[in-house]
JSON list of C-alpha atoms in Angstrom, two decimals:
[
{"chain": "A", "resi": 1, "resn": "ALA", "atom": "CA", "xyz": [-91.42, 227.22, 46.64]},
{"chain": "A", "resi": 2, "resn": "GLN", "atom": "CA", "xyz": [-94.46, 229.47, 46.48]},
{"chain": "A", "resi": 3, "resn": "LYS", "atom": "CA", "xyz": [-95.38, 230.56, 42.98]},
{"chain": "A", "resi": 4, "resn": "VAL", "atom": "CA", "xyz": [-98.38, 231.34, 40.88]},
{"chain": "A", "resi": 5, "resn": "THR", "atom": "CA", "xyz": [-98.60, 230.90, 37.31]},
{"chain": "A", "resi": 6, "resn": "GLN", "atom": "CA", "xyz": [-101.50, 232.14, 35.61]},
{"chain": "A", "resi": 7, "resn": "ALA", "atom": "CA", "xyz": [-100.16, 230.99, 31.48]},
{"chain": "A", "resi": 8, "resn": "GLN", "atom": "CA", "xyz": [-102.93, 233.43, 30.04]},
{"chain": "A", "resi": 9, "resn": "THR", "atom": "CA", "xyz": [-101.09, 236.54, 29.00]},
{"chain": "A", "resi": 10, "resn": "GLU", "atom": "CA", "xyz": [-103.89, 237.76, 27.01]},
{"chain": "A", "resi": 11, "resn": "ILE", "atom": "CA", "xyz": [-107.97, 236.83, 26.19]},
{"chain": "A", "resi": 12, "resn": "SER", "atom": "CA", "xyz": [-110.05, 238.38, 24.26]},
{"chain": "A", "resi": 13, "resn": "VAL", "atom": "CA", "xyz": [-114.12, 237.39, 23.72]},
{"chain": "A", "resi": 14, "resn": "VAL", "atom": "CA", "xyz": [-117.12, 239.36, 22.73]},
{"chain": "A", "resi": 15, "resn": "GLU", "atom": "CA", "xyz": [-119.14, 240.72, 24.83]},
{"chain": "A", "resi": 16, "resn": "LYS", "atom": "CA", "xyz": [-121.96, 237.97, 25.91]},
{"chain": "A", "resi": 17, "resn": "GLU", "atom": "CA", "xyz": [-119.60, 235.19, 25.88]},
{"chain": "A", "resi": 18, "resn": "ASP", "atom": "CA", "xyz": [-118.68, 233.09, 28.68]},
{"chain": "A", "resi": 19, "resn": "VAL", "atom": "CA", "xyz": [-114.75, 233.43, 29.57]},
{"chain": "A", "resi": 20, "resn": "THR", "atom": "CA", "xyz": [-112.10, 231.36, 32.37]},
{"chain": "A", "resi": 21, "resn": "LEU", "atom": "CA", "xyz": [-109.01, 232.79, 33.59]},
{"chain": "A", "resi": 22, "resn": "ASP", "atom": "CA", "xyz": [-106.71, 230.11, 34.73]},
{"chain": "A", "resi": 23, "resn": "CYS", "atom": "CA", "xyz": [-104.45, 229.91, 38.02]},
{"chain": "A", "resi": 24, "resn": "VAL", "atom": "CA", "xyz": [-101.77, 228.07, 39.05]},
{"chain": "A", "resi": 25, "resn": "TYR", "atom": "CA", "xyz": [-100.61, 227.21, 42.37]},
{"chain": "A", "resi": 26, "resn": "GLU", "atom": "CA", "xyz": [-97.64, 225.66, 44.48]},
{"chain": "A", "resi": 27, "resn": "THR", "atom": "CA", "xyz": [-96.82, 225.83, 47.89]},
{"chain": "A", "resi": 28, "resn": "ARG", "atom": "CA", "xyz": [-95.89, 223.77, 51.02]},
{"chain": "A", "resi": 29, "resn": "ASP", "atom": "CA", "xyz": [-98.24, 224.68, 53.21]},
{"chain": "A", "resi": 30, "resn": "THR", "atom": "CA", "xyz": [-101.31, 223.11, 53.95]},
{"chain": "A", "resi": 31, "resn": "THR", "atom": "CA", "xyz": [-102.80, 225.80, 55.13]},
{"chain": "A", "resi": 32, "resn": "TYR", "atom": "CA", "xyz": [-103.88, 228.44, 52.47]},
{"chain": "A", "resi": 33, "resn": "TYR", "atom": "CA", "xyz": [-105.66, 231.15, 50.69]},
{"chain": "A", "resi": 34, "resn": "LEU", "atom": "CA", "xyz": [-105.94, 232.49, 47.73]},
{"chain": "A", "resi": 35, "resn": "PHE", "atom": "CA", "xyz": [-107.45, 235.25, 45.38]},
{"chain": "A", "resi": 36, "resn": "TRP", "atom": "CA", "xyz": [-108.58, 236.98, 42.59]},
{"chain": "A", "resi": 37, "resn": "TYR", "atom": "CA", "xyz": [-108.71, 240.90, 42.27]},
{"chain": "A", "resi": 38, "resn": "LYS", "atom": "CA", "xyz": [-109.05, 242.95, 39.36]},
{"chain": "A", "resi": 39, "resn": "GLN", "atom": "CA", "xyz": [-107.09, 245.62, 37.75]},
{"chain": "A", "resi": 40, "resn": "PRO", "atom": "CA", "xyz": [-109.28, 247.95, 35.72]},
{"chain": "A", "resi": 41, "resn": "PRO", "atom": "CA", "xyz": [-107.26, 250.97, 33.35]},
{"chain": "A", "resi": 42, "resn": "SER", "atom": "CA", "xyz": [-107.84, 253.41, 35.81]},
{"chain": "A", "resi": 43, "resn": "GLY", "atom": "CA", "xyz": [-105.05, 251.24, 38.43]},
{"chain": "A", "resi": 44, "resn": "GLU", "atom": "CA", "xyz": [-106.66, 250.36, 41.60]},
{"chain": "A", "resi": 45, "resn": "LEU", "atom": "CA", "xyz": [-106.77, 246.81, 43.22]},
{"chain": "A", "resi": 46, "resn": "VAL", "atom": "CA", "xyz": [-110.38, 245.13, 43.07]},
{"chain": "A", "resi": 47, "resn": "PHE", "atom": "CA", "xyz": [-110.50, 242.13, 45.75]},
{"chain": "A", "resi": 48, "resn": "LEU", "atom": "CA", "xyz": [-113.11, 239.95, 43.81]},
{"chain": "A", "resi": 49, "resn": "ILE", "atom": "CA", "xyz": [-112.26, 237.08, 46.71]},
{"chain": "A", "resi": 50, "resn": "ARG", "atom": "CA", "xyz": [-110.40, 234.62, 48.94]},
{"chain": "A", "resi": 51, "resn": "ARG", "atom": "CA", "xyz": [-110.64, 231.02, 49.01]},
{"chain": "A", "resi": 52, "resn": "ASN", "atom": "CA", "xyz": [-108.97, 229.29, 51.71]},
{"chain": "A", "resi": 53, "resn": "SER", "atom": "CA", "xyz": [-107.15, 225.69, 50.86]},
{"chain": "A", "resi": 54, "resn": "PHE", "atom": "CA", "xyz": [-109.78, 223.96, 53.26]},
{"chain": "A", "resi": 55, "resn": "ASP", "atom": "CA", "xyz": [-113.24, 225.55, 51.08]},
{"chain": "A", "resi": 56, "resn": "GLU", "atom": "CA", "xyz": [-113.42, 222.74, 48.01]},
{"chain": "A", "resi": 57, "resn": "GLN", "atom": "CA", "xyz": [-116.91, 224.53, 46.96]},
{"chain": "A", "resi": 58, "resn": "ASN", "atom": "CA", "xyz": [-117.12, 226.10, 44.53]},
{"chain": "A", "resi": 59, "resn": "GLU", "atom": "CA", "xyz": [-118.31, 229.82, 44.56]},
{"chain": "A", "resi": 60, "resn": "ILE", "atom": "CA", "xyz": [-120.41, 231.72, 42.80]},
{"chain": "A", "resi": 61, "resn": "SER", "atom": "CA", "xyz": [-121.32, 235.68, 42.52]},
{"chain": "A", "resi": 62, "resn": "GLY", "atom": "CA", "xyz": [-124.03, 236.49, 39.78]},
{"chain": "A", "resi": 63, "resn": "ARG", "atom": "CA", "xyz": [-121.54, 235.95, 37.04]},
{"chain": "A", "resi": 64, "resn": "TYR", "atom": "CA", "xyz": [-118.37, 235.77, 38.10]},
{"chain": "A", "resi": 65, "resn": "SER", "atom": "CA", "xyz": [-117.70, 232.02, 39.74]},
{"chain": "A", "resi": 66, "resn": "TRP", "atom": "CA", "xyz": [-114.76, 230.13, 40.58]},
{"chain": "A", "resi": 67, "resn": "ASN", "atom": "CA", "xyz": [-113.38, 226.97, 40.92]},
{"chain": "A", "resi": 68, "resn": "PHE", "atom": "CA", "xyz": [-111.06, 225.96, 43.18]},
{"chain": "A", "resi": 69, "resn": "GLN", "atom": "CA", "xyz": [-109.33, 222.07, 42.50]},
{"chain": "A", "resi": 70, "resn": "LYS", "atom": "CA", "xyz": [-105.85, 221.42, 44.93]},
{"chain": "A", "resi": 71, "resn": "SER", "atom": "CA", "xyz": [-105.98, 217.97, 43.21]},
{"chain": "A", "resi": 72, "resn": "THR", "atom": "CA", "xyz": [-104.45, 220.00, 40.63]},
{"chain": "A", "resi": 73, "resn": "SER", "atom": "CA", "xyz": [-103.49, 222.84, 42.87]},
{"chain": "A", "resi": 74, "resn": "SER", "atom": "CA", "xyz": [-105.62, 225.68, 40.00]},
{"chain": "A", "resi": 75, "resn": "PHE", "atom": "CA", "xyz": [-108.49, 227.97, 41.85]},
{"chain": "A", "resi": 76, "resn": "ASN", "atom": "CA", "xyz": [-109.54, 229.58, 37.95]},
{"chain": "A", "resi": 77, "resn": "PHE", "atom": "CA", "xyz": [-112.43, 232.55, 37.09]},
{"chain": "A", "resi": 78, "resn": "THR", "atom": "CA", "xyz": [-114.84, 232.47, 34.19]},
{"chain": "A", "resi": 79, "resn": "ILE", "atom": "CA", "xyz": [-116.84, 235.21, 33.75]},
{"chain": "A", "resi": 80, "resn": "THR", "atom": "CA", "xyz": [-119.84, 233.82, 32.40]},
{"chain": "A", "resi": 81, "resn": "ALA", "atom": "CA", "xyz": [-121.11, 236.85, 29.90]},
{"chain": "A", "resi": 82, "resn": "SER", "atom": "CA", "xyz": [-119.04, 239.48, 29.81]},
{"chain": "A", "resi": 83, "resn": "GLN", "atom": "CA", "xyz": [-119.35, 242.15, 29.16]},
{"chain": "A", "resi": 84, "resn": "VAL", "atom": "CA", "xyz": [-117.18, 245.47, 28.06]},
{"chain": "A", "resi": 85, "resn": "VAL", "atom": "CA", "xyz": [-116.74, 246.84, 31.83]},
{"chain": "A", "resi": 86, "resn": "ASP", "atom": "CA", "xyz": [-115.55, 243.83, 32.80]},
{"chain": "A", "resi": 87, "resn": "SER", "atom": "CA", "xyz": [-112.05, 245.08, 31.07]},
{"chain": "A", "resi": 88, "resn": "ALA", "atom": "CA", "xyz": [-109.23, 244.25, 32.71]},
{"chain": "A", "resi": 89, "resn": "VAL", "atom": "CA", "xyz": [-106.33, 242.52, 34.82]},
{"chain": "A", "resi": 90, "resn": "TYR", "atom": "CA", "xyz": [-107.33, 239.63, 36.31]},
{"chain": "A", "resi": 91, "resn": "PHE", "atom": "CA", "xyz": [-104.47, 239.17, 39.19]},
{"chain": "A", "resi": 92, "resn": "CYS", "atom": "CA", "xyz": [-104.90, 234.91, 40.74]},
{"chain": "A", "resi": 93, "resn": "ALA", "atom": "CA", "xyz": [-102.67, 235.05, 44.15]},
{"chain": "A", "resi": 94, "resn": "LEU", "atom": "CA", "xyz": [-101.42, 233.18, 47.35]},
{"chain": "A", "resi": 95, "resn": "SER", "atom": "CA", "xyz": [-101.02, 233.54, 50.29]},
{"chain": "A", "resi": 96, "resn": "ASP", "atom": "CA", "xyz": [-99.20, 230.99, 52.92]},
{"chain": "A", "resi": 97, "resn": "ILE", "atom": "CA", "xyz": [-97.36, 230.97, 56.32]},
{"chain": "A", "resi": 98, "resn": "TYR", "atom": "CA", "xyz": [-94.46, 229.67, 54.69]},
{"chain": "A", "resi": 99, "resn": "GLY", "atom": "CA", "xyz": [-91.86, 231.55, 56.26]},
{"chain": "A", "resi": 100, "resn": "GLY", "atom": "CA", "xyz": [-93.65, 232.84, 59.09]},
{"chain": "A", "resi": 101, "resn": "ALA", "atom": "CA", "xyz": [-96.32, 235.05, 60.65]},
{"chain": "A", "resi": 102, "resn": "THR", "atom": "CA", "xyz": [-97.17, 237.03, 57.91]},
{"chain": "A", "resi": 103, "resn": "ASN", "atom": "CA", "xyz": [-99.43, 237.39, 55.59]},
{"chain": "A", "resi": 104, "resn": "LYS", "atom": "CA", "xyz": [-98.22, 238.64, 52.02]},
{"chain": "A", "resi": 105, "resn": "LEU", "atom": "CA", "xyz": [-98.92, 237.72, 48.60]},
{"chain": "A", "resi": 106, "resn": "ILE", "atom": "CA", "xyz": [-97.67, 236.42, 45.53]},
{"chain": "A", "resi": 107, "resn": "PHE", "atom": "CA", "xyz": [-99.34, 237.71, 42.59]},
{"chain": "A", "resi": 108, "resn": "GLY", "atom": "CA", "xyz": [-99.24, 235.63, 39.18]},
{"chain": "A", "resi": 109, "resn": "THR", "atom": "CA", "xyz": [-98.62, 238.00, 36.16]},
{"chain": "A", "resi": 110, "resn": "GLY", "atom": "CA", "xyz": [-101.82, 238.28, 35.65]},
{"chain": "A", "resi": 111, "resn": "THR", "atom": "CA", "xyz": [-104.17, 238.42, 32.56]},
{"chain": "A", "resi": 112, "resn": "LEU", "atom": "CA", "xyz": [-105.49, 240.94, 30.90]},
{"chain": "A", "resi": 113, "resn": "LEU", "atom": "CA", "xyz": [-109.06, 240.53, 29.35]},
{"chain": "A", "resi": 114, "resn": "ALA", "atom": "CA", "xyz": [-110.22, 242.57, 26.69]},
{"chain": "A", "resi": 115, "resn": "VAL", "atom": "CA", "xyz": [-114.27, 242.42, 25.97]},
{"chain": "A", "resi": 116, "resn": "GLN", "atom": "CA", "xyz": [-115.14, 244.01, 22.60]},
{"chain": "A", "resi": 117, "resn": "PRO", "atom": "CA", "xyz": [-118.86, 245.60, 22.01]},
{"chain": "B", "resi": 1, "resn": "ASP", "atom": "CA", "xyz": [-113.31, 253.38, 48.29]},
{"chain": "B", "resi": 2, "resn": "SER", "atom": "CA", "xyz": [-111.08, 250.23, 50.19]},
{"chain": "B", "resi": 3, "resn": "GLY", "atom": "CA", "xyz": [-110.08, 252.88, 53.54]},
{"chain": "B", "resi": 4, "resn": "VAL", "atom": "CA", "xyz": [-106.41, 252.48, 52.70]},
{"chain": "B", "resi": 5, "resn": "THR", "atom": "CA", "xyz": [-105.15, 256.04, 51.30]},
{"chain": "B", "resi": 6, "resn": "GLN", "atom": "CA", "xyz": [-101.98, 257.27, 49.64]},
{"chain": "B", "resi": 7, "resn": "THR", "atom": "CA", "xyz": [-100.31, 260.35, 48.90]},
{"chain": "B", "resi": 8, "resn": "PRO", "atom": "CA", "xyz": [-99.56, 261.64, 46.61]},
{"chain": "B", "resi": 9, "resn": "LYS", "atom": "CA", "xyz": [-101.80, 259.85, 43.84]},
{"chain": "B", "resi": 10, "resn": "HIS", "atom": "CA", "xyz": [-97.99, 261.22, 41.09]},
{"chain": "B", "resi": 11, "resn": "LEU", "atom": "CA", "xyz": [-94.71, 261.76, 41.11]},
{"chain": "B", "resi": 12, "resn": "ILE", "atom": "CA", "xyz": [-92.33, 262.68, 38.72]},
{"chain": "B", "resi": 13, "resn": "THR", "atom": "CA", "xyz": [-88.30, 263.24, 40.06]},
{"chain": "B", "resi": 14, "resn": "ALA", "atom": "CA", "xyz": [-85.41, 262.75, 38.65]},
{"chain": "B", "resi": 15, "resn": "THR", "atom": "CA", "xyz": [-82.63, 260.34, 39.07]},
{"chain": "B", "resi": 16, "resn": "GLY", "atom": "CA", "xyz": [-80.51, 260.21, 42.21]},
{"chain": "B", "resi": 17, "resn": "GLN", "atom": "CA", "xyz": [-83.47, 262.69, 44.10]},
{"chain": "B", "resi": 18, "resn": "ARG", "atom": "CA", "xyz": [-85.20, 260.64, 47.28]},
{"chain": "B", "resi": 19, "resn": "VAL", "atom": "CA", "xyz": [-88.95, 260.57, 47.54]},
{"chain": "B", "resi": 20, "resn": "THR", "atom": "CA", "xyz": [-91.80, 259.51, 50.27]},
{"chain": "B", "resi": 21, "resn": "LEU", "atom": "CA", "xyz": [-94.43, 257.58, 50.37]},
{"chain": "B", "resi": 22, "resn": "ARG", "atom": "CA", "xyz": [-97.52, 258.04, 52.68]},
{"chain": "B", "resi": 23, "resn": "CYS", "atom": "CA", "xyz": [-100.19, 255.51, 53.61]},
{"chain": "B", "resi": 24, "resn": "SER", "atom": "CA", "xyz": [-102.95, 255.62, 55.50]},
{"chain": "B", "resi": 25, "resn": "PRO", "atom": "CA", "xyz": [-104.32, 252.16, 56.60]},
{"chain": "B", "resi": 26, "resn": "ARG", "atom": "CA", "xyz": [-108.46, 251.69, 57.26]},
{"chain": "B", "resi": 27, "resn": "SER", "atom": "CA", "xyz": [-109.31, 252.33, 60.43]},
{"chain": "B", "resi": 28, "resn": "GLY", "atom": "CA", "xyz": [-108.55, 249.55, 63.27]},
{"chain": "B", "resi": 29, "resn": "ASP", "atom": "CA", "xyz": [-106.42, 247.88, 60.93]},
{"chain": "B", "resi": 30, "resn": "LEU", "atom": "CA", "xyz": [-102.91, 246.67, 62.99]},
{"chain": "B", "resi": 31, "resn": "SER", "atom": "CA", "xyz": [-100.18, 245.87, 59.66]},
{"chain": "B", "resi": 32, "resn": "VAL", "atom": "CA", "xyz": [-99.79, 247.48, 56.15]},
{"chain": "B", "resi": 33, "resn": "TYR", "atom": "CA", "xyz": [-98.17, 246.02, 53.64]},
{"chain": "B", "resi": 34, "resn": "TRP", "atom": "CA", "xyz": [-96.15, 247.83, 50.45]},
{"chain": "B", "resi": 35, "resn": "TYR", "atom": "CA", "xyz": [-95.87, 246.80, 46.80]},
{"chain": "B", "resi": 36, "resn": "GLN", "atom": "CA", "xyz": [-94.35, 247.65, 43.94]},
{"chain": "B", "resi": 37, "resn": "GLN", "atom": "CA", "xyz": [-95.75, 247.27, 40.76]},
{"chain": "B", "resi": 38, "resn": "SER", "atom": "CA", "xyz": [-93.53, 246.76, 37.27]},
{"chain": "B", "resi": 39, "resn": "LEU", "atom": "CA", "xyz": [-93.37, 246.53, 34.28]},
{"chain": "B", "resi": 40, "resn": "ASP", "atom": "CA", "xyz": [-90.58, 244.32, 34.59]},
{"chain": "B", "resi": 41, "resn": "GLN", "atom": "CA", "xyz": [-90.95, 242.02, 38.15]},
{"chain": "B", "resi": 42, "resn": "GLY", "atom": "CA", "xyz": [-94.82, 242.70, 38.20]},
{"chain": "B", "resi": 43, "resn": "LEU", "atom": "CA", "xyz": [-96.63, 242.72, 41.06]},
{"chain": "B", "resi": 44, "resn": "GLN", "atom": "CA", "xyz": [-94.27, 242.35, 44.33]},
{"chain": "B", "resi": 45, "resn": "PHE", "atom": "CA", "xyz": [-94.63, 242.63, 48.36]},
{"chain": "B", "resi": 46, "resn": "LEU", "atom": "CA", "xyz": [-91.76, 244.73, 49.99]},
{"chain": "B", "resi": 47, "resn": "ILE", "atom": "CA", "xyz": [-92.30, 244.69, 53.18]},
{"chain": "B", "resi": 48, "resn": "GLN", "atom": "CA", "xyz": [-95.34, 244.24, 55.92]},
{"chain": "B", "resi": 49, "resn": "TYR", "atom": "CA", "xyz": [-95.73, 246.36, 59.91]},
{"chain": "B", "resi": 50, "resn": "TYR", "atom": "CA", "xyz": [-97.47, 244.77, 62.40]},
{"chain": "B", "resi": 51, "resn": "ASN", "atom": "CA", "xyz": [-98.54, 247.63, 65.24]},
{"chain": "B", "resi": 52, "resn": "GLY", "atom": "CA", "xyz": [-94.76, 249.61, 64.75]},
{"chain": "B", "resi": 53, "resn": "GLU", "atom": "CA", "xyz": [-92.90, 246.67, 63.84]},
{"chain": "B", "resi": 54, "resn": "GLU", "atom": "CA", "xyz": [-91.26, 245.09, 60.63]},
{"chain": "B", "resi": 55, "resn": "ARG", "atom": "CA", "xyz": [-93.69, 241.48, 59.75]},
{"chain": "B", "resi": 56, "resn": "ALA", "atom": "CA", "xyz": [-91.48, 240.14, 56.75]},
{"chain": "B", "resi": 57, "resn": "LYS", "atom": "CA", "xyz": [-89.60, 241.80, 54.26]},
{"chain": "B", "resi": 58, "resn": "GLY", "atom": "CA", "xyz": [-89.55, 240.80, 50.49]},
{"chain": "B", "resi": 59, "resn": "ASN", "atom": "CA", "xyz": [-87.71, 241.94, 48.08]},
{"chain": "B", "resi": 60, "resn": "ILE", "atom": "CA", "xyz": [-87.29, 246.07, 48.67]},
{"chain": "B", "resi": 61, "resn": "LEU", "atom": "CA", "xyz": [-84.19, 247.39, 47.62]},
{"chain": "B", "resi": 62, "resn": "GLU", "atom": "CA", "xyz": [-81.44, 248.13, 50.76]},
{"chain": "B", "resi": 63, "resn": "ARG", "atom": "CA", "xyz": [-81.89, 251.86, 48.96]},
{"chain": "B", "resi": 64, "resn": "PHE", "atom": "CA", "xyz": [-85.22, 251.69, 50.06]},
{"chain": "B", "resi": 65, "resn": "SER", "atom": "CA", "xyz": [-87.08, 251.83, 54.10]},
{"chain": "B", "resi": 66, "resn": "ALA", "atom": "CA", "xyz": [-90.08, 252.28, 55.72]},
{"chain": "B", "resi": 67, "resn": "GLN", "atom": "CA", "xyz": [-91.37, 252.89, 59.03]},
{"chain": "B", "resi": 68, "resn": "GLN", "atom": "CA", "xyz": [-95.03, 252.30, 60.82]},
{"chain": "B", "resi": 69, "resn": "PHE", "atom": "CA", "xyz": [-95.40, 255.19, 62.98]},
{"chain": "B", "resi": 70, "resn": "PRO", "atom": "CA", "xyz": [-97.53, 255.14, 66.47]},
{"chain": "B", "resi": 71, "resn": "ASP", "atom": "CA", "xyz": [-101.08, 256.42, 63.71]},
{"chain": "B", "resi": 72, "resn": "LEU", "atom": "CA", "xyz": [-100.67, 253.80, 61.97]},
{"chain": "B", "resi": 73, "resn": "HIS", "atom": "CA", "xyz": [-99.41, 255.21, 59.40]},
{"chain": "B", "resi": 74, "resn": "SER", "atom": "CA", "xyz": [-96.61, 253.79, 57.44]},
{"chain": "B", "resi": 75, "resn": "GLU", "atom": "CA", "xyz": [-94.14, 255.33, 54.68]},
{"chain": "B", "resi": 76, "resn": "LEU", "atom": "CA", "xyz": [-92.18, 253.68, 51.88]},
{"chain": "B", "resi": 77, "resn": "ASN", "atom": "CA", "xyz": [-88.32, 256.05, 51.80]},
{"chain": "B", "resi": 78, "resn": "LEU", "atom": "CA", "xyz": [-86.97, 255.48, 47.28]},
{"chain": "B", "resi": 79, "resn": "SER", "atom": "CA", "xyz": [-83.05, 256.55, 47.83]},
{"chain": "B", "resi": 80, "resn": "SER", "atom": "CA", "xyz": [-81.73, 256.78, 45.22]},
{"chain": "B", "resi": 81, "resn": "LEU", "atom": "CA", "xyz": [-84.29, 256.75, 42.42]},
{"chain": "B", "resi": 82, "resn": "GLU", "atom": "CA", "xyz": [-82.98, 255.24, 38.63]},
{"chain": "B", "resi": 83, "resn": "LEU", "atom": "CA", "xyz": [-85.02, 254.17, 35.83]},
{"chain": "B", "resi": 84, "resn": "GLY", "atom": "CA", "xyz": [-85.87, 251.51, 37.04]},
{"chain": "B", "resi": 85, "resn": "ASP", "atom": "CA", "xyz": [-87.56, 252.18, 40.22]},
{"chain": "B", "resi": 86, "resn": "SER", "atom": "CA", "xyz": [-90.59, 253.91, 38.12]},
{"chain": "B", "resi": 87, "resn": "ALA", "atom": "CA", "xyz": [-93.82, 252.03, 38.96]},
{"chain": "B", "resi": 88, "resn": "LEU", "atom": "CA", "xyz": [-96.70, 251.76, 41.31]},
{"chain": "B", "resi": 89, "resn": "TYR", "atom": "CA", "xyz": [-96.56, 251.23, 44.54]},
{"chain": "B", "resi": 90, "resn": "PHE", "atom": "CA", "xyz": [-98.77, 250.49, 46.34]},
{"chain": "B", "resi": 91, "resn": "CYS", "atom": "CA", "xyz": [-100.07, 250.05, 50.47]},
{"chain": "B", "resi": 92, "resn": "ALA", "atom": "CA", "xyz": [-102.63, 247.30, 51.63]},
{"chain": "B", "resi": 93, "resn": "SER", "atom": "CA", "xyz": [-103.86, 247.11, 55.07]},
{"chain": "B", "resi": 94, "resn": "SER", "atom": "CA", "xyz": [-105.38, 244.44, 57.85]},
{"chain": "B", "resi": 95, "resn": "PHE", "atom": "CA", "xyz": [-106.33, 243.64, 61.40]},
{"chain": "B", "resi": 96, "resn": "ARG", "atom": "CA", "xyz": [-103.54, 241.84, 62.01]},
{"chain": "B", "resi": 97, "resn": "GLY", "atom": "CA", "xyz": [-101.01, 240.41, 60.50]},
{"chain": "B", "resi": 98, "resn": "ASP", "atom": "CA", "xyz": [-101.76, 236.83, 59.39]},
{"chain": "B", "resi": 99, "resn": "LEU", "atom": "CA", "xyz": [-103.18, 234.39, 57.41]},
{"chain": "B", "resi": 100, "resn": "THR", "atom": "CA", "xyz": [-106.82, 235.42, 59.05]},
{"chain": "B", "resi": 101, "resn": "ASN", "atom": "CA", "xyz": [-106.66, 238.82, 56.78]},
{"chain": "B", "resi": 102, "resn": "GLU", "atom": "CA", "xyz": [-108.09, 240.41, 54.12]},
{"chain": "B", "resi": 103, "resn": "GLN", "atom": "CA", "xyz": [-105.64, 242.70, 52.35]},
{"chain": "B", "resi": 104, "resn": "TYR", "atom": "CA", "xyz": [-107.54, 245.92, 51.56]},
{"chain": "B", "resi": 105, "resn": "PHE", "atom": "CA", "xyz": [-105.62, 248.52, 48.62]},
{"chain": "B", "resi": 106, "resn": "GLY", "atom": "CA", "xyz": [-105.31, 251.87, 48.35]},
{"chain": "B", "resi": 107, "resn": "PRO", "atom": "CA", "xyz": [-105.05, 253.68, 44.80]},
{"chain": "B", "resi": 108, "resn": "GLY", "atom": "CA", "xyz": [-101.71, 253.42, 44.53]},
{"chain": "B", "resi": 109, "resn": "THR", "atom": "CA", "xyz": [-98.91, 255.60, 43.50]},
{"chain": "B", "resi": 110, "resn": "ARG", "atom": "CA", "xyz": [-97.70, 256.07, 40.07]},
{"chain": "B", "resi": 111, "resn": "LEU", "atom": "CA", "xyz": [-93.53, 257.21, 40.96]},
{"chain": "B", "resi": 112, "resn": "THR", "atom": "CA", "xyz": [-91.69, 258.85, 37.82]},
{"chain": "B", "resi": 113, "resn": "VAL", "atom": "CA", "xyz": [-88.32, 258.08, 36.97]},
{"chain": "B", "resi": 114, "resn": "THR", "atom": "CA", "xyz": [-86.48, 261.12, 34.46]}
]
């Protein structure tokens, strides 16, 4: 069955600290995509990254980095030198072809990140 | 701005009523998805349309229905509303409807049922 687990419900850090958000997924497919979205207090869903199952290279974008490990079915997200503007709920999501040619996203329960000044 | 528009932004209605949420996809996108975000269920997929045809169904209640029109905009109809239907409803769009395409989310419609 498809499933995304974000075990960390809430994380609180002080500005400039590094923080890692964990994501563990389950899927039967060998072809799938993993995503991270940010939901700030205003409520919209902001796309951060998409990674396909055949590309295990880690990715860095500014202060953000992602560690994809198929061996542990994990796709963790690290924010370096966190800032107050990073305060948001972060969702990890999975999309695979199980059940047909669709592109529906299966979301985790989200991690609320609070960055204190 | 993702290019996906949703109206209205907020909707307050009473139990038993019916409402319609509207979504316009990004220019050129053929597929539309509806998601519901509630405190109980989290973010969950409801239904997907591709070029006017239903492509996939998720945990969508029988009281809910959707369609995609020839101009590709989509409407989600919620009827016999219950308090538990209060949620943030997101629409997303992608060029095609398969795995190779990224989904772009609209700002959401916040529905409050009183």
